[in-house]
PDB file of C-alpha atoms in Angstrom:
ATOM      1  CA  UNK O   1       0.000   0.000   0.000  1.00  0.00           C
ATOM      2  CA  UNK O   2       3.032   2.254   1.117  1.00  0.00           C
ATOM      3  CA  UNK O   3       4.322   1.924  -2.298  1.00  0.00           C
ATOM      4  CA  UNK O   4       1.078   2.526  -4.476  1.00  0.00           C
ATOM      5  CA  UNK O   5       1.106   5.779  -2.776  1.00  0.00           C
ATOM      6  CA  UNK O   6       4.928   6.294  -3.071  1.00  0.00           C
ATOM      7  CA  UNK O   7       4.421   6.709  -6.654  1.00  0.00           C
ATOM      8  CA  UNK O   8       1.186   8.491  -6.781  1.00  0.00           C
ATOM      9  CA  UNK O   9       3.366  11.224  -4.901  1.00  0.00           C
ATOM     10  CA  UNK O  10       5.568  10.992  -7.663  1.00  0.00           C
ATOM     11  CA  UNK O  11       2.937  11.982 -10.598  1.00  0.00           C
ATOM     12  CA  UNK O  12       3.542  15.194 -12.357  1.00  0.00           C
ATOM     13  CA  UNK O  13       0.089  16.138 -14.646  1.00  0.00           C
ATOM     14  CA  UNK O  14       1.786  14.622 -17.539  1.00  0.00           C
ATOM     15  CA  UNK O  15       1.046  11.349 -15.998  1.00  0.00           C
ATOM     16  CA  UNK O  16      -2.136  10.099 -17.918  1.00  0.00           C
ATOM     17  CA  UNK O  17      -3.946   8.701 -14.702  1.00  0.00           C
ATOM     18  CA  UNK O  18      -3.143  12.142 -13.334  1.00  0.00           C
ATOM     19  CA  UNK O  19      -4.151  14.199 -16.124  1.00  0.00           C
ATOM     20  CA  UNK O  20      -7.714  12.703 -16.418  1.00  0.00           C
ATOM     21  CA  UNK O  21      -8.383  13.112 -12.734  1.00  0.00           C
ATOM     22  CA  UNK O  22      -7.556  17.266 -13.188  1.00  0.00           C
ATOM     23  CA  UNK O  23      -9.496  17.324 -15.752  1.00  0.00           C
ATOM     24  CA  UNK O  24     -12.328  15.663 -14.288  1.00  0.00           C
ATOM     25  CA  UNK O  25     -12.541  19.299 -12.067  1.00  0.00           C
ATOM     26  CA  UNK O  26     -14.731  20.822 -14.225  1.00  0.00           C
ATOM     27  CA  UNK O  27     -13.730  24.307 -13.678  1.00  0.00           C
ATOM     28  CA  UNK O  28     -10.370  23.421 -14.423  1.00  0.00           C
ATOM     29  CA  UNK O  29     -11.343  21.755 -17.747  1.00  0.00           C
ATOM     30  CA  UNK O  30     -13.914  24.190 -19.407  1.00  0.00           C
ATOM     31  CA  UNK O  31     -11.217  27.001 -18.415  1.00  0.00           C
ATOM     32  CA  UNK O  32      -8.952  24.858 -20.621  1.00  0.00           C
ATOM     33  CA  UNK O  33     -11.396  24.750 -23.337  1.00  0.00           C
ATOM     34  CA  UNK O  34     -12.199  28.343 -23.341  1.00  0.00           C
ATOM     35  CA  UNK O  35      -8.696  29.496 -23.700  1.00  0.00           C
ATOM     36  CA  UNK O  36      -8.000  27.314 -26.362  1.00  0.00           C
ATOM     37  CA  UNK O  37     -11.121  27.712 -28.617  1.00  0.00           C
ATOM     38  CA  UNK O  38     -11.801  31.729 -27.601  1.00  0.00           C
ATOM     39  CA  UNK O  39     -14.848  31.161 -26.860  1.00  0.00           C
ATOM     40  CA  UNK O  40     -17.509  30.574 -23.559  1.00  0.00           C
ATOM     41  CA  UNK O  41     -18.489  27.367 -22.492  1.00  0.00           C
ATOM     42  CA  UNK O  42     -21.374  28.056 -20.693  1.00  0.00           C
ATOM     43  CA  UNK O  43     -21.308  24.304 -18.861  1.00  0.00           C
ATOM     44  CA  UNK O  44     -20.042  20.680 -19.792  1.00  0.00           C
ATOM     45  CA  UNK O  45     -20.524  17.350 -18.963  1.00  0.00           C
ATOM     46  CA  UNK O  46     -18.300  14.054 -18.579  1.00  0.00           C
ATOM     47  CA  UNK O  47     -19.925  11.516 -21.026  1.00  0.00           C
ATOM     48  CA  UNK O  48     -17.171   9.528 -19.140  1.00  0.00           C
ATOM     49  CA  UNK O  49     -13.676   9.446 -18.179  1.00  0.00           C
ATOM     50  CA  UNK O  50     -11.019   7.167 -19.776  1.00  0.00           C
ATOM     51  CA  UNK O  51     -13.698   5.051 -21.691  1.00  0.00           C
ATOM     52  CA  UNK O  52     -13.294   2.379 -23.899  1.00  0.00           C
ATOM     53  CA  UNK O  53     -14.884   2.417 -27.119  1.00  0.00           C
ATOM     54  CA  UNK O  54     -15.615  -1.121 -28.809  1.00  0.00           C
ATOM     55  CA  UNK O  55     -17.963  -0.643 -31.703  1.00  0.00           C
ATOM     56  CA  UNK O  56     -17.535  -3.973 -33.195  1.00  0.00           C
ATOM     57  CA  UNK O  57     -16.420  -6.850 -31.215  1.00  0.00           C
ATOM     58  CA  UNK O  58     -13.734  -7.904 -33.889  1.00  0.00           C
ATOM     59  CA  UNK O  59     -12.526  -4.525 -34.216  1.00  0.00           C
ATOM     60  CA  UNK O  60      -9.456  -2.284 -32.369  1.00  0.00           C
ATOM     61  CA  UNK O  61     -11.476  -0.645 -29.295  1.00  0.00           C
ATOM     62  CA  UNK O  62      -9.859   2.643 -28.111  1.00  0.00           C
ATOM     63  CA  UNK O  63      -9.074   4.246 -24.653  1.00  0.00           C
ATOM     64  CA  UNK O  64     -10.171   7.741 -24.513  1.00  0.00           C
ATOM     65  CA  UNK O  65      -8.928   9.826 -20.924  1.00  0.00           C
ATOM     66  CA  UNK O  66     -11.611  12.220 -21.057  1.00  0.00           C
ATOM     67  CA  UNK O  67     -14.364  12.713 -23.027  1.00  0.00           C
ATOM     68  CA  UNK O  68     -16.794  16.021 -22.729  1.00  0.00           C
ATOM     69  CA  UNK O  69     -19.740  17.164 -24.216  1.00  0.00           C
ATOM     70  CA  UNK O  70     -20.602  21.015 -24.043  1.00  0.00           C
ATOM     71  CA  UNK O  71     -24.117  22.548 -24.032  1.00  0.00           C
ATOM     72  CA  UNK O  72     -24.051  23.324 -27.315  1.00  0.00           C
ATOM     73  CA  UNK O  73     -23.754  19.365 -27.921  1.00  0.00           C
ATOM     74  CA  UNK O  74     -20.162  19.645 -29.130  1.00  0.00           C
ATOM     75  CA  UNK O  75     -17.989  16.646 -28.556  1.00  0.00           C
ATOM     76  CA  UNK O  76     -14.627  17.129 -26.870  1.00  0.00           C
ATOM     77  CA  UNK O  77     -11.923  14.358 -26.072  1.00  0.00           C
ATOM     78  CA  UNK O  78      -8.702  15.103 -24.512  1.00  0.00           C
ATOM     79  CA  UNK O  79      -5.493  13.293 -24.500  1.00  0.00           C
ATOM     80  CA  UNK O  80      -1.805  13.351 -22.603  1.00  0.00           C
ATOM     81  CA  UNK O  81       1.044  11.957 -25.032  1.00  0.00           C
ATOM     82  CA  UNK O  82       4.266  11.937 -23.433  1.00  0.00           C
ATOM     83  CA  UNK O  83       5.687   9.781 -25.903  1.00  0.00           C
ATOM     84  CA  UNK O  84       5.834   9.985 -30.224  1.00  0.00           C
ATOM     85  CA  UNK O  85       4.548   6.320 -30.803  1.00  0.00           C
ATOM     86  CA  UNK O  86       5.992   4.650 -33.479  1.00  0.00           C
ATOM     87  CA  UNK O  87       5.420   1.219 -35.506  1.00  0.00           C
ATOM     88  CA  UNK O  88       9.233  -1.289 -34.839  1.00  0.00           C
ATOM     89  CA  UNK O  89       8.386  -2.979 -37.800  1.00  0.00           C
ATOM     90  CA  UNK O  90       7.655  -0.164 -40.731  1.00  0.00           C
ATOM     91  CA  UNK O  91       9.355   2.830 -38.762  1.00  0.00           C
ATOM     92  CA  UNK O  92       6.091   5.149 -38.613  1.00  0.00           C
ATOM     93  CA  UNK O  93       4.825   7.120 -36.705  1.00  0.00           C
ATOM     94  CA  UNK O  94       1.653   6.248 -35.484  1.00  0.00           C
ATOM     95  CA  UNK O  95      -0.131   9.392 -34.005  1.00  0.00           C
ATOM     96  CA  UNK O  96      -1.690  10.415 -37.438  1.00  0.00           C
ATOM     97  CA  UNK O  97      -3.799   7.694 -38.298  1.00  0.00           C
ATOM     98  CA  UNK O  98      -4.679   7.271 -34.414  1.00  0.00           C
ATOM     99  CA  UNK O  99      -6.213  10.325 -34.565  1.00  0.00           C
ATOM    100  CA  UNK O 100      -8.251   9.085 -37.840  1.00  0.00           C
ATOM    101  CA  UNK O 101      -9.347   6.214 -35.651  1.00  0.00           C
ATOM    102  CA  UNK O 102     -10.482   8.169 -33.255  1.00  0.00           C
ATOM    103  CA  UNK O 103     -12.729  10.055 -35.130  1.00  0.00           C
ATOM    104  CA  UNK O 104     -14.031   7.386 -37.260  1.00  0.00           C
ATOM    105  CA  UNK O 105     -14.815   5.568 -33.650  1.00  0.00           C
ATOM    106  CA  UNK O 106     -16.239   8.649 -31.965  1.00  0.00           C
ATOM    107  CA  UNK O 107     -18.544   9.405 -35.120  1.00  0.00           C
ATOM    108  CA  UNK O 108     -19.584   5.579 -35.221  1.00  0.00           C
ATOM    109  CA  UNK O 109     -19.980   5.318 -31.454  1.00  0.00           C
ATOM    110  CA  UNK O 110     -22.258   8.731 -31.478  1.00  0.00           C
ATOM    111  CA  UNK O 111     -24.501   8.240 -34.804  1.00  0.00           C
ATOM    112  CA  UNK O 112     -27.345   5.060 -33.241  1.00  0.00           C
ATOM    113  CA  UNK O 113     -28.893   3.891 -35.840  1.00  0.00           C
ATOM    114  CA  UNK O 114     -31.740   5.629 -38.219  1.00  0.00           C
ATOM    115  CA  UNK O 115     -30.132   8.972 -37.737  1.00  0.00           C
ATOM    116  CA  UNK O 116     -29.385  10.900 -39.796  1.00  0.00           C
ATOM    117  CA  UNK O 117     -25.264  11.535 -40.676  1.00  0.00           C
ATOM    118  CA  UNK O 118     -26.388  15.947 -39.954  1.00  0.00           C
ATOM    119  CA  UNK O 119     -27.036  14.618 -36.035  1.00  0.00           C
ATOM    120  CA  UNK O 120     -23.251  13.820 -35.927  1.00  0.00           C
ATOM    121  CA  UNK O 121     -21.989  16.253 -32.991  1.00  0.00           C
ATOM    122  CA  UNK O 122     -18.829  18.830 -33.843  1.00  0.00           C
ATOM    123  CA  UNK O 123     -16.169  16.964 -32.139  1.00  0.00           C
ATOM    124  CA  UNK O 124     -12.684  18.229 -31.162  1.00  0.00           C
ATOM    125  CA  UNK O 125      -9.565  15.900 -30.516  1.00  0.00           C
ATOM    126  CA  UNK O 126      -7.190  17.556 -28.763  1.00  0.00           C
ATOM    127  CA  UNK O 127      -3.860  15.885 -27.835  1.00  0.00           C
ATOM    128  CA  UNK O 128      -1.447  17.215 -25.113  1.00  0.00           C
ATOM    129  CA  UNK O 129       1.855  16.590 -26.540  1.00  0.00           C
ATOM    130  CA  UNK O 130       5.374  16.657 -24.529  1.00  0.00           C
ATOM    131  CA  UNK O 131       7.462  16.371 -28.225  1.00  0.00           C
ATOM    132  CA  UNK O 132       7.153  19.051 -31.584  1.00  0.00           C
ATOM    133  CA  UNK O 133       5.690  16.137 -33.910  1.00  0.00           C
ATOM    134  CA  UNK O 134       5.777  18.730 -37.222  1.00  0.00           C
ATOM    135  CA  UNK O 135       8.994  19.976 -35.818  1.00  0.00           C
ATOM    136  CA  UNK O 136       7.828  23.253 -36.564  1.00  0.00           C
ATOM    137  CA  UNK O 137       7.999  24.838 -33.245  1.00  0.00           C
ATOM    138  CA  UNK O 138       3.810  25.904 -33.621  1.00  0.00           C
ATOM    139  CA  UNK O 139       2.528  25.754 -30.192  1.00  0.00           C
ATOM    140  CA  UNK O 140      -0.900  24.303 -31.224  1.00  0.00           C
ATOM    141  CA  UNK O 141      -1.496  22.849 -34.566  1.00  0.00           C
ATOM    142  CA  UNK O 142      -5.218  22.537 -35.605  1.00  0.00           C
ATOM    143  CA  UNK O 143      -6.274  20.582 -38.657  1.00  0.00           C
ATOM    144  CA  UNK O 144      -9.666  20.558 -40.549  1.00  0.00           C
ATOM    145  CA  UNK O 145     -10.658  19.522 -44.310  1.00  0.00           C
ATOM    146  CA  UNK O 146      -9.709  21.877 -46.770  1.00  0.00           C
ATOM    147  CA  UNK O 147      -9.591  21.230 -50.702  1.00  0.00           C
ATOM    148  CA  UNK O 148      -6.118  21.246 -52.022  1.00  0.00           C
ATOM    149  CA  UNK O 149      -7.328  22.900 -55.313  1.00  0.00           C
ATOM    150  CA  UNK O 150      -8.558  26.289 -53.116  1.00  0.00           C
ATOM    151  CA  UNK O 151      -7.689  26.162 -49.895  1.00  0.00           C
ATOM    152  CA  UNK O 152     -10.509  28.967 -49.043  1.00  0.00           C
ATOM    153  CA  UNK O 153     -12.745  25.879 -49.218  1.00  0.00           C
ATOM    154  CA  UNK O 154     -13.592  23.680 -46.253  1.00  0.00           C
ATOM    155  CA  UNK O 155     -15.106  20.567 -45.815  1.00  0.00           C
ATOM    156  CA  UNK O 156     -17.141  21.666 -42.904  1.00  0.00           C
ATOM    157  CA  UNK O 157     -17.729  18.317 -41.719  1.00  0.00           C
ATOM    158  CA  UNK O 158     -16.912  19.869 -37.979  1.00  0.00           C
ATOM    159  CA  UNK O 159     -14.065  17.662 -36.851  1.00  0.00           C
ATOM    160  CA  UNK O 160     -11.088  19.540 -35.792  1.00  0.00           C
ATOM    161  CA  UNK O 161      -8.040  17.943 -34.476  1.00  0.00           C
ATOM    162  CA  UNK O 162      -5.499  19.737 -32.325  1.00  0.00           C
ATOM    163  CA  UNK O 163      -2.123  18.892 -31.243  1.00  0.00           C
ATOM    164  CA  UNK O 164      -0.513  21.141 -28.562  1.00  0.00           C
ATOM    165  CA  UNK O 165       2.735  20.955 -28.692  1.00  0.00           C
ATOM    166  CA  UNK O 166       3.481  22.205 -25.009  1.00  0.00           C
ATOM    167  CA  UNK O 167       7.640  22.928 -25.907  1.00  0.00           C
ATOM    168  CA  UNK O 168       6.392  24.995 -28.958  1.00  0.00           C
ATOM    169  CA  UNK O 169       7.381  29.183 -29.066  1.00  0.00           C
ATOM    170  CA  UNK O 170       5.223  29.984 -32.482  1.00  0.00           C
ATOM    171  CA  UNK O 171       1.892  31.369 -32.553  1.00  0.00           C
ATOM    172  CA  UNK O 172      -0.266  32.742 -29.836  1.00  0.00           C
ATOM    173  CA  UNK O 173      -1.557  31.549 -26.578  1.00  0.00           C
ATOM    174  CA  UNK O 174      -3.211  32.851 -23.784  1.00  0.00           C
ATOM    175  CA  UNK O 175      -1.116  33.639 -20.592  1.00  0.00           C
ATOM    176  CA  UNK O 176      -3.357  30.888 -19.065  1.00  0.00           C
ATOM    177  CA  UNK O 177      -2.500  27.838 -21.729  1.00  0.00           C
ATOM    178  CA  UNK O 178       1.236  29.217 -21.886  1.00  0.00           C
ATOM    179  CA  UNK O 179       1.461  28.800 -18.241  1.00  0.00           C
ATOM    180  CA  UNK O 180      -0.161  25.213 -18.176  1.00  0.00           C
ATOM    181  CA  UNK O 181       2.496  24.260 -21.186  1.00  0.00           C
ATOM    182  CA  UNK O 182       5.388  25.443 -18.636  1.00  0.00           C
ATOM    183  CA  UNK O 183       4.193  23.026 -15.686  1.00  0.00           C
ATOM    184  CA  UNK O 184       3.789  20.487 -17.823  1.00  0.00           C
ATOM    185  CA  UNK O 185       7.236  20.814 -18.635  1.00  0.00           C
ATOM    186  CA  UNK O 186       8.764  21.328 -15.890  1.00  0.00           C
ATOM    187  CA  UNK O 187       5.860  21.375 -12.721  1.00  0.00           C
ATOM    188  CA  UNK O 188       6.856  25.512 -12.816  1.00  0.00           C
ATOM    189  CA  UNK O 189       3.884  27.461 -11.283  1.00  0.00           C
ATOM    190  CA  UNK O 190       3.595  30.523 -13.171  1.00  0.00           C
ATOM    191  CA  UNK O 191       0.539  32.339 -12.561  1.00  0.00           C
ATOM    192  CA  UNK O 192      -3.142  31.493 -10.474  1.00  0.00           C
ATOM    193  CA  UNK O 193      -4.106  29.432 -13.110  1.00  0.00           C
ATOM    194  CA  UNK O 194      -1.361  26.629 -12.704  1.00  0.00           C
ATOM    195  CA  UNK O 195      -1.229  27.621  -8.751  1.00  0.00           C
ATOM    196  CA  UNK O 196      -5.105  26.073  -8.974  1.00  0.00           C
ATOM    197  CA  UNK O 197      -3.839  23.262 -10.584  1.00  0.00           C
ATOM    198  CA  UNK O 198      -1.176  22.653  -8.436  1.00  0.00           C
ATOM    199  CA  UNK O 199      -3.613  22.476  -5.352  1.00  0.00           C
ATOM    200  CA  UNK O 200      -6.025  20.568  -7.244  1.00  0.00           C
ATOM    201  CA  UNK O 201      -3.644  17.831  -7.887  1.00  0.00           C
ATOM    202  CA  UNK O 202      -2.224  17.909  -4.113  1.00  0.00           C
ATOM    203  CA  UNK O 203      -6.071  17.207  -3.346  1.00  0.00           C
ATOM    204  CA  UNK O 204      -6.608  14.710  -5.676  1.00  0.00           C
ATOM    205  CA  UNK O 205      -2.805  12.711  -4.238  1.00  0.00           C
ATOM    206  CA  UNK O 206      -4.476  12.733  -0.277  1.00  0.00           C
ATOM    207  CA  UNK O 207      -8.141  11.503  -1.649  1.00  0.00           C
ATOM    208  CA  UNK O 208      -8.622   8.270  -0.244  1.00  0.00           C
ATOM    209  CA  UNK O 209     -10.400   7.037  -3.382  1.00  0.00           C
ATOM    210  CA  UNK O 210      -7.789   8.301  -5.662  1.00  0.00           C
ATOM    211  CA  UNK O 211      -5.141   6.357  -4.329  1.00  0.00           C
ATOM    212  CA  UNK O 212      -7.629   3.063  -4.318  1.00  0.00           C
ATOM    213  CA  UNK O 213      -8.229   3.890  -7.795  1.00  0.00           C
ATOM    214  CA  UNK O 214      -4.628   3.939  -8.100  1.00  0.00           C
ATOM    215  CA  UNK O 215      -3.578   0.725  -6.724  1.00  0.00           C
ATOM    216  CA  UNK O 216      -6.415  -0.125  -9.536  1.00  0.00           C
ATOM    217  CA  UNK O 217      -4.731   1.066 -12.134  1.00  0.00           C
ATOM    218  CA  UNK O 218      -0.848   0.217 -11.251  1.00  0.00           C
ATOM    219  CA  UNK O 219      -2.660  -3.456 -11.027  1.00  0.00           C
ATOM    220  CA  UNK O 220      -4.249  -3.613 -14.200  1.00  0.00           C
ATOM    221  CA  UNK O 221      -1.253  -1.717 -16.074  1.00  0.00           C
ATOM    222  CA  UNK O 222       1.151  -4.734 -14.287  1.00  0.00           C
ATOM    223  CA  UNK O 223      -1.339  -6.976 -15.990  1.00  0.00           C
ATOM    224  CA  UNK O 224      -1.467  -5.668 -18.946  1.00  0.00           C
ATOM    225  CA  UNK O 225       2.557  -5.447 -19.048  1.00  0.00           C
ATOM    226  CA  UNK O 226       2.854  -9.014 -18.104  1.00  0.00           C
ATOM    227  CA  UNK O 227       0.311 -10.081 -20.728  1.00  0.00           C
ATOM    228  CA  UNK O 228       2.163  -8.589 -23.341  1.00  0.00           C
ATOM    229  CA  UNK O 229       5.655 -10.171 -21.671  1.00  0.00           C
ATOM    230  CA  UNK O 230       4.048 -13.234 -21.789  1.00  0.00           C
ATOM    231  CA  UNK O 231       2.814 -12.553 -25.802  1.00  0.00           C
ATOM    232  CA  UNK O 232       6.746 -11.133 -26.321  1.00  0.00           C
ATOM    233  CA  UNK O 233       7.641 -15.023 -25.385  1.00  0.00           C
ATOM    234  CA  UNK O 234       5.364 -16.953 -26.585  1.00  0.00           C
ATOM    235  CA  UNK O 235       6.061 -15.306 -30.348  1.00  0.00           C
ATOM    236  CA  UNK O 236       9.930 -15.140 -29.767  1.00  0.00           C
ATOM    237  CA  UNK O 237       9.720 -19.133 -29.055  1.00  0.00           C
ATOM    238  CA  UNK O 238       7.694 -19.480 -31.562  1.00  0.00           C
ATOM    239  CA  UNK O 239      10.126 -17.750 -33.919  1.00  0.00           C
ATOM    240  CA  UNK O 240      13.267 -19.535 -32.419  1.00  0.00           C
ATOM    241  CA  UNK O 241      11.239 -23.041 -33.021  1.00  0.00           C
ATOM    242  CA  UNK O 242      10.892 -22.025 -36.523  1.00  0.00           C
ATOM    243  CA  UNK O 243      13.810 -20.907 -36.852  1.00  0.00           C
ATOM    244  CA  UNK O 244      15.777 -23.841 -35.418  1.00  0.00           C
ATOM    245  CA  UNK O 245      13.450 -26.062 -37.931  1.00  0.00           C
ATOM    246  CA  UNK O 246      14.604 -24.482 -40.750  1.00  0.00           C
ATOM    247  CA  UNK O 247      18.269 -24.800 -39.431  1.00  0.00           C
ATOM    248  CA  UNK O 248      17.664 -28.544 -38.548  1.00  0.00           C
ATOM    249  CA  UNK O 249      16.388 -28.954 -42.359  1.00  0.00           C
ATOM    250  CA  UNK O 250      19.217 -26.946 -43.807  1.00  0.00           C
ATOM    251  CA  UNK O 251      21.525 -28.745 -41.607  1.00  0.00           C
ATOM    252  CA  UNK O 252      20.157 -32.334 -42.331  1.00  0.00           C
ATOM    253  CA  UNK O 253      19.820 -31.404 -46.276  1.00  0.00           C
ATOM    254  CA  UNK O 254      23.596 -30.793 -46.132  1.00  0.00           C
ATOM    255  CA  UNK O 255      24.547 -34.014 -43.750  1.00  0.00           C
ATOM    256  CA  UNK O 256      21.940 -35.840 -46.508  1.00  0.00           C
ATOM    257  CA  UNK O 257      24.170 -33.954 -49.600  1.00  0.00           C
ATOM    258  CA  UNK O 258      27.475 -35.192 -47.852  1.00  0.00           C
ATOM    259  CA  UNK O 259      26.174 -38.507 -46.949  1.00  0.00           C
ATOM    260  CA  UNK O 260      25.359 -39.584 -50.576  1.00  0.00           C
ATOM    261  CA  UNK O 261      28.994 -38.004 -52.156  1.00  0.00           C
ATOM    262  CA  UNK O 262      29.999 -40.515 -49.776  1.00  0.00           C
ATOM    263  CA  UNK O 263      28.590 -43.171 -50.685  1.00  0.00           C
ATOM    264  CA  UNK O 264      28.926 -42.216 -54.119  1.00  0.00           C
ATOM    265  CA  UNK O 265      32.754 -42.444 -53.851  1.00  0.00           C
ATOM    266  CA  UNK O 266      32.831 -45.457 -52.178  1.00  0.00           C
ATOM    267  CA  UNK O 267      30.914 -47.271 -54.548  1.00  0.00           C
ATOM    268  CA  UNK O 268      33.199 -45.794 -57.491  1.00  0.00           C
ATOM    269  CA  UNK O 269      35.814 -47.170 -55.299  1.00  0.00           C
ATOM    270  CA  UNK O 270      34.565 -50.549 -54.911  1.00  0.00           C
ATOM    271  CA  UNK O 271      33.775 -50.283 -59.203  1.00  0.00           C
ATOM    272  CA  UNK O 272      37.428 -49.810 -60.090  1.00  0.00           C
ATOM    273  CA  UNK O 273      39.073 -51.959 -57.182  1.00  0.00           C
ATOM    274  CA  UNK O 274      36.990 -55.242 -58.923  1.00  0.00           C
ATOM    275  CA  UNK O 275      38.429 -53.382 -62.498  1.00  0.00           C
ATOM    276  CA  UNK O 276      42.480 -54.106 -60.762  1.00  0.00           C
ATOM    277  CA  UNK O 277      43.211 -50.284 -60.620  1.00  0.00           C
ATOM    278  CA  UNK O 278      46.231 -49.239 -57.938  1.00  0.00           C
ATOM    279  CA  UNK O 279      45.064 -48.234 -54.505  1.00  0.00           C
ATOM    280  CA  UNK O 280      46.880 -44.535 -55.764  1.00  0.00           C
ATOM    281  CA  UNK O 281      45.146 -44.484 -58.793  1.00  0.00           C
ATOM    282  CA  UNK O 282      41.463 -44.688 -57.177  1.00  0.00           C
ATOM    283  CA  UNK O 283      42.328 -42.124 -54.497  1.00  0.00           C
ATOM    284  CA  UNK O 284      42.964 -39.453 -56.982  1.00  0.00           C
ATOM    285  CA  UNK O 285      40.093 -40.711 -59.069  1.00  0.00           C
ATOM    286  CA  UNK O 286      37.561 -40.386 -55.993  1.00  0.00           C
ATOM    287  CA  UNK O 287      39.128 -37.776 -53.942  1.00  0.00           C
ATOM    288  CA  UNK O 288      39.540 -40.505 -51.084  1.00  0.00           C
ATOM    289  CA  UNK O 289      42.704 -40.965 -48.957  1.00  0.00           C
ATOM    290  CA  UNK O 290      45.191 -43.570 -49.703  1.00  0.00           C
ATOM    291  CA  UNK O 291      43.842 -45.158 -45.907  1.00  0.00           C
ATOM    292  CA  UNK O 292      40.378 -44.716 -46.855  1.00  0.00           C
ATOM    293  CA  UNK O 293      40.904 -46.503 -50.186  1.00  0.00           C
ATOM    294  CA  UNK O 294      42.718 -49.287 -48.368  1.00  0.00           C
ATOM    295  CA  UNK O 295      39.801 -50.026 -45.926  1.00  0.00           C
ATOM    296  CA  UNK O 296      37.378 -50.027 -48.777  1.00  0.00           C
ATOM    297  CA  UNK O 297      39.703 -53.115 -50.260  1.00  0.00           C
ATOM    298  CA  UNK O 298      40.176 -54.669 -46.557  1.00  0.00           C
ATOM    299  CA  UNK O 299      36.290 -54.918 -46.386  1.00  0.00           C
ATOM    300  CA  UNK O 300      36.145 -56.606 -50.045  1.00  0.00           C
ATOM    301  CA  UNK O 301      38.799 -59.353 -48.984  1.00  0.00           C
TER     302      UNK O 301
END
């Protein structure tokens, strides 16, 4: 127990068990949303934090942290990525197209069926990110459908994705979102804004039910770890059975090669031994030694 909370001390808000907790204070949120979209919220409400979405049981379900809906009945869900995901095998990164799974899973999960595809909620996906992924220093970087042939036209199909790229120093910011970037960083209070946040998360560390839900969570990540330890195994035994079967088969194909040139020269031995040649002479004939040619005869006798 002494542990579990040991390392809930040691959670900084980049931490994504952390993170959704602030931002389940709902002050604390819609102020985040507000600064970033310039614009009053006048309430929201948690559809539900750190949900799973499964829309098909054969298909890749997705963890969202938090997801909000506004009063206006726009849809917002809001990520921590500490780290730039990328694919081993291909060498891609794999942030783009999980943010075109999201949406595709939000917009499935939200349309029930016999609506009508003009019911789908404006949705936002906004990713906190502790790495420049466009390496173009932009502080946030929002996307929406635009035609390439006039880029005055939009889609308008109301999905806007936003990466905020908290070590960025282009484009503007409010003081407020400027000075949540900076604790991210580096846990740097800078103004009342991240001094609330600060105390929030001190709050949240001494709730009893927090650090339950904790020992939760460090459980089921352990699990999850293990399970995919155990997968790492199973597939690298799997691969080193293979892989020893094809050297057993290359190996016995060559013993099997060498076996019959063997046998091959011994017979030719045995053919010109019954024809009277020297002992010499059917060595350098077969390639056999003198003492290999003379046990050959000894057997004959």
């Amino acid at each position: 127990m002494q542990k579990q909370i040991s390392n809930l001390d040691k959670l900084t808000l980049s931490n994504d068990f952390l993170f959704k907790h602030v931002m389940l204070r709902k002050r604390i949120c819609k102020h985040i949303l507000e600064e970033l979209l310039h614009t009053r919220i006048a309430d929201i409400t948690y559809l539900e934090a750190e949900q799973t979405i499964d829309v098909y049981p054969d298909s890749h379900g997705i963890r969202l942290d938090v997801r909000i809906a506004d009063t206006a009945n726009t849809h917002y869900n809001l990520e921590m990525q500490v780290k730039n995901p990328v694919n081993r095998a291909t060498g891609k990164f794999l942030l783009p197209k999980r943010t075109r799974y999201y949406q595709a899973m939000l917009d499935t999960d939200m349309l029930q069926k016999g609506q009508d595809y003009d019911e789908l909620s404006p949705t936002y996906i906004i990713f906190f990110c502790l790495f420049d992924f466009f390496q173009d220093s932009q502080r946030i970087y929002t996307f929406k459908k635009r035609c390439l042939e006039n880029m005055n036209i939009e889609l308008a199909d109301e999905a806007v994705i936003m990466f905020l790229n908290t070590l960025g120093t282009k484009g503007d910011v409010s003081p407020d979102i400027q000075s949540l970037f900076d604790y991210i960083n580096s846990n740097t209070i800078t103004s009342n804004f991240t001094r609330e946040v600060a105390d929030t998360i001190v709050e949240i560390k001494n709730d009893k039910k927090v650090r339950d839900a904790y020992m939760t969570y460090e459980m089921r990540m352990k699990d999850l770890r293990d399970e995919a330890h155990a997968e790492g195994l199973a597939e690298g035994k799997a691969q080193g059975l293979a892989e020893g079967k094809a050297e057993g088969l290359a190996e016995g194909k060559a013993e099997g090669l060498a076996e019959g040139k063997a046998k091959e020269k011994t017979a030719t031995a045995k053919r010109l031994l019954s024809m009277g040649l020297s002992v010499e002479d059917i060595a350098k004939a077969t390639s056999l030694s003198v003492e290999q040619v003379e046990k050959i005869k000894a057997e004959q006798i």
